[in-house]
PDB file of C-alpha atoms in Angstrom:
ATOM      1  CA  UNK A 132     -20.357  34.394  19.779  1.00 80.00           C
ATOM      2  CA  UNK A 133     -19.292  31.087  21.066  1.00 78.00           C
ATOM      3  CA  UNK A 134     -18.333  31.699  24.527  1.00 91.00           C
ATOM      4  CA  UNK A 135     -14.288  31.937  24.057  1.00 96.00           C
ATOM      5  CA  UNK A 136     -13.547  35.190  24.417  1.00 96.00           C
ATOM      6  CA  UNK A 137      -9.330  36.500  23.447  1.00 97.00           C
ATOM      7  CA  UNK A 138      -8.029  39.765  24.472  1.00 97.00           C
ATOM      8  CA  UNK A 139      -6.930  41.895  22.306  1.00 97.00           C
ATOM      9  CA  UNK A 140      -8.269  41.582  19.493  1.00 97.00           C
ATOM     10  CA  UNK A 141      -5.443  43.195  17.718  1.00 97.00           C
ATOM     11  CA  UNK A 142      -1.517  44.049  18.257  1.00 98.00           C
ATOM     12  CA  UNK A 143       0.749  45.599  16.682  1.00 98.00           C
ATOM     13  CA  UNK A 144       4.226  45.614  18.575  1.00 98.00           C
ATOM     14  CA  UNK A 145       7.719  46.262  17.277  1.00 98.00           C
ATOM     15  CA  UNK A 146      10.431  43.720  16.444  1.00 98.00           C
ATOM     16  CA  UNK A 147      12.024  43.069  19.541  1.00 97.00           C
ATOM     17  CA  UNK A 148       9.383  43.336  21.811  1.00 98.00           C
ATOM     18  CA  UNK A 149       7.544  41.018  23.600  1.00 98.00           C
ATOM     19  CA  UNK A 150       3.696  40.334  23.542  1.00 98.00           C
ATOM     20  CA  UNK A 151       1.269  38.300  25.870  1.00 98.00           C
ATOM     21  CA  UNK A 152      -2.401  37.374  25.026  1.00 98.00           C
ATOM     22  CA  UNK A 153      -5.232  36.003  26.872  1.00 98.00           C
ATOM     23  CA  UNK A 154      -8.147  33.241  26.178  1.00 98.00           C
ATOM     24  CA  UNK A 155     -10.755  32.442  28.473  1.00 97.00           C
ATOM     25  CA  UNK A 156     -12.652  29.530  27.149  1.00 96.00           C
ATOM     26  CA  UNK A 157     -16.185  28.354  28.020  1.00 94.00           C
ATOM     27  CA  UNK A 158     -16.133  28.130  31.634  1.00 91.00           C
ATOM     28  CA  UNK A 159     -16.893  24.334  32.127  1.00 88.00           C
ATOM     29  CA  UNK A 160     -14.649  23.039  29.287  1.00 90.00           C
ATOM     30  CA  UNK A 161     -11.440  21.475  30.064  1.00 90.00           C
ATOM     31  CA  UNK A 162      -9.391  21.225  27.318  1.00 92.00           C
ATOM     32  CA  UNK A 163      -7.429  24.598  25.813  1.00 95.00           C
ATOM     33  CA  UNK A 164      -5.963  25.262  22.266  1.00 95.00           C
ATOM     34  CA  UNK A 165      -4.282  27.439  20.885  1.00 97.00           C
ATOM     35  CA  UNK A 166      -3.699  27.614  17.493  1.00 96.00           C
ATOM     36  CA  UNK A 167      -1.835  30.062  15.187  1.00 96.00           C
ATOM     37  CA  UNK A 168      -2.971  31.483  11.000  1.00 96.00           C
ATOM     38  CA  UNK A 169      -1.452  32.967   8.564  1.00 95.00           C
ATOM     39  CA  UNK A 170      -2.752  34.802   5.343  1.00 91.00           C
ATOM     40  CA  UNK A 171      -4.586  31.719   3.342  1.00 89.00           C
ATOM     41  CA  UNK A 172      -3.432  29.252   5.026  1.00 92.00           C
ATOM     42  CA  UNK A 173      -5.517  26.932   7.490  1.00 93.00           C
ATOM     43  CA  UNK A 174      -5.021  27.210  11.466  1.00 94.00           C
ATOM     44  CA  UNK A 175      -1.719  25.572  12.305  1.00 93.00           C
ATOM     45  CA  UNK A 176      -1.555  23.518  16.230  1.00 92.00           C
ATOM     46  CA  UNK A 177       0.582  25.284  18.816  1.00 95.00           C
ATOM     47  CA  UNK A 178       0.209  23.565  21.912  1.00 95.00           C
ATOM     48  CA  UNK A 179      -2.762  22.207  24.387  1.00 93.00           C
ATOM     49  CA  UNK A 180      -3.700  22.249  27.687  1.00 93.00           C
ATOM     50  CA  UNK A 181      -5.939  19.422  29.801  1.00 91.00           C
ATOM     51  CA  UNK A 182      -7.090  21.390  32.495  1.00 91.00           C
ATOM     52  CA  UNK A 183      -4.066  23.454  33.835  1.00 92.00           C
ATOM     53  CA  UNK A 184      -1.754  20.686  32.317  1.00 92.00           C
ATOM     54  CA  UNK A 185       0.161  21.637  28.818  1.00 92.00           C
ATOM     55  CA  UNK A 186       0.835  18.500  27.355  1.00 90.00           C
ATOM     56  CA  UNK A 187       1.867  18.852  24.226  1.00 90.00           C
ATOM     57  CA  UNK A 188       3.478  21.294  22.467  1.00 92.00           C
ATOM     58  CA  UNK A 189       4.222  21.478  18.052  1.00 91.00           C
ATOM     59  CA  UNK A 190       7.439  21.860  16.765  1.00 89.00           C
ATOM     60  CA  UNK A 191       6.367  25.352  15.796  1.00 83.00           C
ATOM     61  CA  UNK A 192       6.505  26.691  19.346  1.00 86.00           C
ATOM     62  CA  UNK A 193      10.086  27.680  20.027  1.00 88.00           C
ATOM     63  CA  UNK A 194      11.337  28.673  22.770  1.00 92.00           C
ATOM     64  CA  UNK A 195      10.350  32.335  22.248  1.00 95.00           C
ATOM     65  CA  UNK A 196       6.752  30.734  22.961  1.00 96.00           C
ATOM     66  CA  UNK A 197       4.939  30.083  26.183  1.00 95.00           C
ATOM     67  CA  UNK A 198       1.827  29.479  27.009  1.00 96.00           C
ATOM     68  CA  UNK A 199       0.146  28.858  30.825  1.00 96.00           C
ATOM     69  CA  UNK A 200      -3.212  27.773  32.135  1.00 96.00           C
ATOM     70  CA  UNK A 201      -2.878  28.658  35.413  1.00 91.00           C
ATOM     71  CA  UNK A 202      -6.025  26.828  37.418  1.00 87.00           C
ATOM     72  CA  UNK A 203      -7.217  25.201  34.568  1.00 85.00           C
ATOM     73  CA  UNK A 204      -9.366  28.514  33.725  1.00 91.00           C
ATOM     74  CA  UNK A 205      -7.992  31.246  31.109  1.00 96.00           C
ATOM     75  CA  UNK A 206      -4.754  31.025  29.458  1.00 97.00           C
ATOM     76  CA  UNK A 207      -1.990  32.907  28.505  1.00 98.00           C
ATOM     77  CA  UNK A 208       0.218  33.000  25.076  1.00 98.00           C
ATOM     78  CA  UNK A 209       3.691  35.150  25.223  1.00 97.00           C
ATOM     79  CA  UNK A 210       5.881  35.454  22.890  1.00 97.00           C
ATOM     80  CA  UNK A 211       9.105  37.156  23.646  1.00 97.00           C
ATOM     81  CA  UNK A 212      11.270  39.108  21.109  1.00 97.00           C
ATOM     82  CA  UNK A 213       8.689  38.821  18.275  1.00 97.00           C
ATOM     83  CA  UNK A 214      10.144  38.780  15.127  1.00 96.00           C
ATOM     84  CA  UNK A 215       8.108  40.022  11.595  1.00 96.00           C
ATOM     85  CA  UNK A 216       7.485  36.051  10.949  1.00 95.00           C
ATOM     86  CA  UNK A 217       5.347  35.767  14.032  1.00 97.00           C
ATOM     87  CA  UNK A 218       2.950  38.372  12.159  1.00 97.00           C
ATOM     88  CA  UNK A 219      -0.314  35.987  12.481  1.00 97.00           C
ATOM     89  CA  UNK A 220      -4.197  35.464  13.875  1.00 97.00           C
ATOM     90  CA  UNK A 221      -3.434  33.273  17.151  1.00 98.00           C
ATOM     91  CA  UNK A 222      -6.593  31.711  17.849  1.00 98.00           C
ATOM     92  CA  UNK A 223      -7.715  30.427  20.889  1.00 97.00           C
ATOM     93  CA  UNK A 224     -10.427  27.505  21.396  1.00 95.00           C
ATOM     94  CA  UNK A 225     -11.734  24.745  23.816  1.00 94.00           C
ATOM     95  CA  UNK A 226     -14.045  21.525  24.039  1.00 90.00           C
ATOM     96  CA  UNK A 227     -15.144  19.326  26.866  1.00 85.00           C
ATOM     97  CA  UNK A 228     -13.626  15.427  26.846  1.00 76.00           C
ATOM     98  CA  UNK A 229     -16.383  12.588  26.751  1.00 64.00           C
ATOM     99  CA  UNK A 230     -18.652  14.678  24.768  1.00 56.00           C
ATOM    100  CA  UNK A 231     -20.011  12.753  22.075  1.00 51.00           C
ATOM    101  CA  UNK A 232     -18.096  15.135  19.544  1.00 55.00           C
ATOM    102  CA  UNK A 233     -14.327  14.837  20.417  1.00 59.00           C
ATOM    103  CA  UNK A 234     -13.304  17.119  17.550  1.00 72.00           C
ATOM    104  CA  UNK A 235     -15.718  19.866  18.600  1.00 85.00           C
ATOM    105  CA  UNK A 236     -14.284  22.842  19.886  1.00 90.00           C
ATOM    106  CA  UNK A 237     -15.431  26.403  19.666  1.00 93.00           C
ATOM    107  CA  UNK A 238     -13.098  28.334  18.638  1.00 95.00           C
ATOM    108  CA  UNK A 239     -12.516  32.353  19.790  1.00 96.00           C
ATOM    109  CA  UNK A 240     -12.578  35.252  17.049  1.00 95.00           C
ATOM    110  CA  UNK A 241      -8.745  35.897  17.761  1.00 97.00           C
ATOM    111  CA  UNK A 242      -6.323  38.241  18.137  1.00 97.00           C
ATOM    112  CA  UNK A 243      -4.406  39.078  15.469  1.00 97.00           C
ATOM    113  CA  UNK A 244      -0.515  39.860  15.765  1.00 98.00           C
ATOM    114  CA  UNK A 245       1.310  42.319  13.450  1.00 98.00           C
ATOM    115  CA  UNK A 246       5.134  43.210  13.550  1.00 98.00           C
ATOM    116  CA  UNK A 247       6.618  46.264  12.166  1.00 97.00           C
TER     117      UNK A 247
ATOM    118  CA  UNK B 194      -2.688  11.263  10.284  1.00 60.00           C
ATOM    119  CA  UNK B 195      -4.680  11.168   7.112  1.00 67.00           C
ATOM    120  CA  UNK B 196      -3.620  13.741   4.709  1.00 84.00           C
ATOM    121  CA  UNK B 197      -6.615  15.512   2.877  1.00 90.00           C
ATOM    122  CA  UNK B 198      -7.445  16.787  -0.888  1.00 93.00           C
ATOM    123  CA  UNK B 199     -10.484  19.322  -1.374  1.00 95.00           C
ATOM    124  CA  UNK B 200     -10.942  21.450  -3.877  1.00 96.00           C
ATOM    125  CA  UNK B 201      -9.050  24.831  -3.393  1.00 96.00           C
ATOM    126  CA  UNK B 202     -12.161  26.539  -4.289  1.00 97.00           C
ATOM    127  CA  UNK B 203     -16.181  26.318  -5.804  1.00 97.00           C
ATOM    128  CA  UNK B 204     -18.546  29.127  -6.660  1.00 97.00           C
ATOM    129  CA  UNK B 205     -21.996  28.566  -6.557  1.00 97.00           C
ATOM    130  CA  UNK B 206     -25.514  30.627  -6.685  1.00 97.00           C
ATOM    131  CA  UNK B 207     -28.032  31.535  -4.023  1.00 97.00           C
ATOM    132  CA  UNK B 208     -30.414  28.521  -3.120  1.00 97.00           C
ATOM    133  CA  UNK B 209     -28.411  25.826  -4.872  1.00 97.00           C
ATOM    134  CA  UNK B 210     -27.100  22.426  -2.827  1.00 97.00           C
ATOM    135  CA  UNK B 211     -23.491  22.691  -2.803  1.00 98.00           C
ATOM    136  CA  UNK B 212     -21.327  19.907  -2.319  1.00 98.00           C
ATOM    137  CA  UNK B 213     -17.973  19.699  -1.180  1.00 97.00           C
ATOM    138  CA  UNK B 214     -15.798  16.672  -1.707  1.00 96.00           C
ATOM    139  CA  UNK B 215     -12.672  15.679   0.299  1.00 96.00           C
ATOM    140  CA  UNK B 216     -10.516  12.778  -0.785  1.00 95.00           C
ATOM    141  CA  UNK B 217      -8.443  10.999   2.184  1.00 92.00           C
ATOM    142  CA  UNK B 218      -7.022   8.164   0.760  1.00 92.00           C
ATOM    143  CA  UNK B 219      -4.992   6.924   4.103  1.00 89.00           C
ATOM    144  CA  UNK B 220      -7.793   6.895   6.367  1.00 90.00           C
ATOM    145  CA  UNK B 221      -7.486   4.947   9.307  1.00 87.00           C
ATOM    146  CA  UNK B 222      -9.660   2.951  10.965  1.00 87.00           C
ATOM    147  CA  UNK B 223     -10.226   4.591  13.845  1.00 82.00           C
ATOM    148  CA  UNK B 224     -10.117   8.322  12.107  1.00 86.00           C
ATOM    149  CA  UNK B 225     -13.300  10.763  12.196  1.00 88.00           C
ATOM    150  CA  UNK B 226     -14.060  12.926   9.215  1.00 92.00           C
ATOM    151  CA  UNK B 227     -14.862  16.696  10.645  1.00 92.00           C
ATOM    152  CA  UNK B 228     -15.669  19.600   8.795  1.00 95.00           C
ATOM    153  CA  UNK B 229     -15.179  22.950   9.679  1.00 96.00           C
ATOM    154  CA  UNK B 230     -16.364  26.679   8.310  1.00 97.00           C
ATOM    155  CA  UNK B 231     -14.356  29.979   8.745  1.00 97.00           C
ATOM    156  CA  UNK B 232     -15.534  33.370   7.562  1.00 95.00           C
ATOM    157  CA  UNK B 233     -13.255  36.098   7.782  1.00 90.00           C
ATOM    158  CA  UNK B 234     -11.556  37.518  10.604  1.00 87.00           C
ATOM    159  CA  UNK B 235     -13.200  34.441  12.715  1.00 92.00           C
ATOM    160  CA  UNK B 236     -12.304  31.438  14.354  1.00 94.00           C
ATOM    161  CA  UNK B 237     -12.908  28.071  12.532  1.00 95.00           C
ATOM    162  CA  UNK B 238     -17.297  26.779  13.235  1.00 95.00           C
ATOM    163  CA  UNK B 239     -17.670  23.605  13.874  1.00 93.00           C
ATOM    164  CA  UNK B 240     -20.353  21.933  11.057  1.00 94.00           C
ATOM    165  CA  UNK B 241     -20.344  17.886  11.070  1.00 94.00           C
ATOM    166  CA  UNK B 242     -18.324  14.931  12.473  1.00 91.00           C
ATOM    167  CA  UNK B 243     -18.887  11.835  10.426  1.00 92.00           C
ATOM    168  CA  UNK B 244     -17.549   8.286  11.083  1.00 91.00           C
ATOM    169  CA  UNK B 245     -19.277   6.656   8.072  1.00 90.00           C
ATOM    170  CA  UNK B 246     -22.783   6.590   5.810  1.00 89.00           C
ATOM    171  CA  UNK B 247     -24.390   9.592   6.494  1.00 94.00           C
ATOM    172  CA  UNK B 248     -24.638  12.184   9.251  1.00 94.00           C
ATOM    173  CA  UNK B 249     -27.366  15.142   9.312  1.00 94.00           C
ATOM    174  CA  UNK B 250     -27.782  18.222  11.349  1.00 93.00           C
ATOM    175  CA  UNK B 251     -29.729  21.151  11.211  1.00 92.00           C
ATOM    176  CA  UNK B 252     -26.668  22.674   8.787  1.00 91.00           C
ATOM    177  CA  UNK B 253     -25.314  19.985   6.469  1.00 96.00           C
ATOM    178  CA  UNK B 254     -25.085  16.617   5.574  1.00 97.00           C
ATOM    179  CA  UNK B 255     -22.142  14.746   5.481  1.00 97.00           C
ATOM    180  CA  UNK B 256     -22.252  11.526   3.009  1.00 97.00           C
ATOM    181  CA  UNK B 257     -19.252   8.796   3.683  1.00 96.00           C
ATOM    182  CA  UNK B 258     -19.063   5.884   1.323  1.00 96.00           C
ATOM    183  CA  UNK B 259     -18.513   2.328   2.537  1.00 95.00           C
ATOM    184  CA  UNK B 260     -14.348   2.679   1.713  1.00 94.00           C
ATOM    185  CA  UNK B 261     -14.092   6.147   3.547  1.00 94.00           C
ATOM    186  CA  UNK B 262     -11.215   7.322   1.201  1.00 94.00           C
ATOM    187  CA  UNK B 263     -13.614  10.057   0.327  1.00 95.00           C
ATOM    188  CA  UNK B 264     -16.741  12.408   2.005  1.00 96.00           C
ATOM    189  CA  UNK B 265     -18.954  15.127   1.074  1.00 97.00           C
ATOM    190  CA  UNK B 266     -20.290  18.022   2.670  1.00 98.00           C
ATOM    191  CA  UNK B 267     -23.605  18.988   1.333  1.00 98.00           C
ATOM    192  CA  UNK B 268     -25.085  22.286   1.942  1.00 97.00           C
ATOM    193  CA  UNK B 269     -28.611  22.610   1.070  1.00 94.00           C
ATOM    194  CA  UNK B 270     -29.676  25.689  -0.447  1.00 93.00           C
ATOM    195  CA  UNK B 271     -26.963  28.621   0.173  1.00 97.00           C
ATOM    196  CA  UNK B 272     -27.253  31.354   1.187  1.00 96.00           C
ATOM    197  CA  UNK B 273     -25.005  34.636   0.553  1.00 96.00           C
ATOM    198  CA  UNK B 274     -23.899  34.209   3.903  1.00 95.00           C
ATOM    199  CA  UNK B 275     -22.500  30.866   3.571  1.00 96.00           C
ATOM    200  CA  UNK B 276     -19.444  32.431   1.574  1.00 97.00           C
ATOM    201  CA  UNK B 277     -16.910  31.288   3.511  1.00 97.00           C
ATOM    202  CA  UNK B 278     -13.271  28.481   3.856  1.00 97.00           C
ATOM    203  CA  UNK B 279     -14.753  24.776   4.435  1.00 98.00           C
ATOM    204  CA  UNK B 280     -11.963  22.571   5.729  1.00 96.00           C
ATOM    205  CA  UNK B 281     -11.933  18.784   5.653  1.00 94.00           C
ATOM    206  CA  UNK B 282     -10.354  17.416   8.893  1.00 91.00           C
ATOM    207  CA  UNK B 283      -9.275  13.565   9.550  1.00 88.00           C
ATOM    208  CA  UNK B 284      -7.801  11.977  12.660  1.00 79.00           C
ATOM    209  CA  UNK B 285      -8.392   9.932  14.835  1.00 68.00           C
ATOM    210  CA  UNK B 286      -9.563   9.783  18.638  1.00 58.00           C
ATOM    211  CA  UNK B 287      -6.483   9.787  20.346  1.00 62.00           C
ATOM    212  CA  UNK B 288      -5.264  11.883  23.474  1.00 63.00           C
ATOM    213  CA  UNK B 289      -4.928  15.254  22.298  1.00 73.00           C
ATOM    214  CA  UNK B 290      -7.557  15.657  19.596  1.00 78.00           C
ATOM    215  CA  UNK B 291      -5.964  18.430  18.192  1.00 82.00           C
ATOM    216  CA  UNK B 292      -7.238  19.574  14.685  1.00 86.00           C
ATOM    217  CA  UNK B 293      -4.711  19.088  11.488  1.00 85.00           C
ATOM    218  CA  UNK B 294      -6.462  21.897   9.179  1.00 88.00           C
ATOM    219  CA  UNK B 295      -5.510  21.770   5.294  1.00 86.00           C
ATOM    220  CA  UNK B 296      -5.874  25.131   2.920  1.00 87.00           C
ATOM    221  CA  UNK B 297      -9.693  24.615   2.844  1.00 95.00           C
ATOM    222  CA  UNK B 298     -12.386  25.322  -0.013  1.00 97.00           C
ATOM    223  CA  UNK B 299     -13.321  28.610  -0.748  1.00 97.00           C
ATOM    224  CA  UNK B 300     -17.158  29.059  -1.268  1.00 98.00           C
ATOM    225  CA  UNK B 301     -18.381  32.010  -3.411  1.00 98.00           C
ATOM    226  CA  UNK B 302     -21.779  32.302  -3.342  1.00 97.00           C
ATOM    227  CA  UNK B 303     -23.444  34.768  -5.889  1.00 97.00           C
ATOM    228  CA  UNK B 304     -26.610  36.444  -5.940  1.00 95.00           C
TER     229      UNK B 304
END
């Protein structure tokens, strides 16, 4: 267990629909991630957050995508009218700026999307 | 950022040193070697960050040569339970530090 925790842990929705999901990171860290995989592939950036600030976002979130971090605390991933290609593990993690291991982040055990 | 080669994937035995090598041929100067384990239906672990020579934790080693086009993870003595994806990770210290993950190594390790 590293601390991130994601809720659910799995969803299965139909096409159409849309879908929210929820990170809360390690309480004192700052920084948010969220990241989305697909079957044998490695973790793929979505977007960031420095403290309740999202600033930046990958190509790869459309506009069917948002994400919030209200208060700089948990965050929030919707997607709205999923479609069968947004079948994934979204994974959520966070780190703490001016550690002395800027790629460090723990990462949370996911929730994984499907879409019939 | 640098662009990163590793073996798609190794098999190995219980209690042998494994070592993983990464090639990353456009390094830049100010880019950090990171390496990263995933077992399934988990979220990436964090093992090593390297700049260059050689870094050592409780897990792994991580050797860098002086031209850092290439580094090695080096696990010593596996265990079954270190089956698992190892992914090599460059870049550099910038704003975001967002990880750039590649298709990893696979790890089989056999009784």
């Amino acid at each position: 267990d590293t601390g991130v925790s994601q809720d659910p842990r799995h969803k299965i929705t139909k096409r159409g629909q849309n879908v929210t999901f929820r990170c809360d990171p390690i309480s004192e860290h700052n920084r948010l991630y969220w990241y989305r995989q697909t079957l044998g592939q490695g973790p793929e950036f979505l977007t960031y957050f420095q403290n309740e600030a999202q600033l930046e976002k990958s190509r790869l979130l459309s506009d069917r995508f948002s994400a919030e971090r209200p208060k700089g605390s948990f965050s929030t991933l919707e997607i709205q009218r999923t479609e069968q290609g947004d079948s994934a593990m979204y994974l959520c993690a966070s780190s703490l700026t001016g550690t002395s291991g800027p790629y460090e982040q723990y990462f949370g055990p996911g929730t994984r999307l499907t879409v019939t | 950022l640098a662009k990163t080669t590793q073996p798609i994937s190794m098999d190995s035995y219980e209690g042998q040193e494994v070592n993983i090598t990464c090639s990353h041929n456009n390094i830049a100067t100010n880019d950090y070697i990171t390496w990263y384990q995933q077992f399934p239906s988990q979220g990436p672990r964090f093992i090593i960050q390297g700049y260059k020579t050689k870094v050592t934790n409780e897990v792994a080693s991580l050797f860098i040569p002086a031209d850092r086009k290439s580094s090695t993870l080096s696990l010593p003595r596996v265990s079954l339970s270190d089956t698992a994806v190892y992914y090599c990770l460059v870049g550099r210290m910038d704003s975001s530090y967002k990880l750039i993950f590649g298709s990893g190594t696979r790890l089989l390790v056999r009784p």
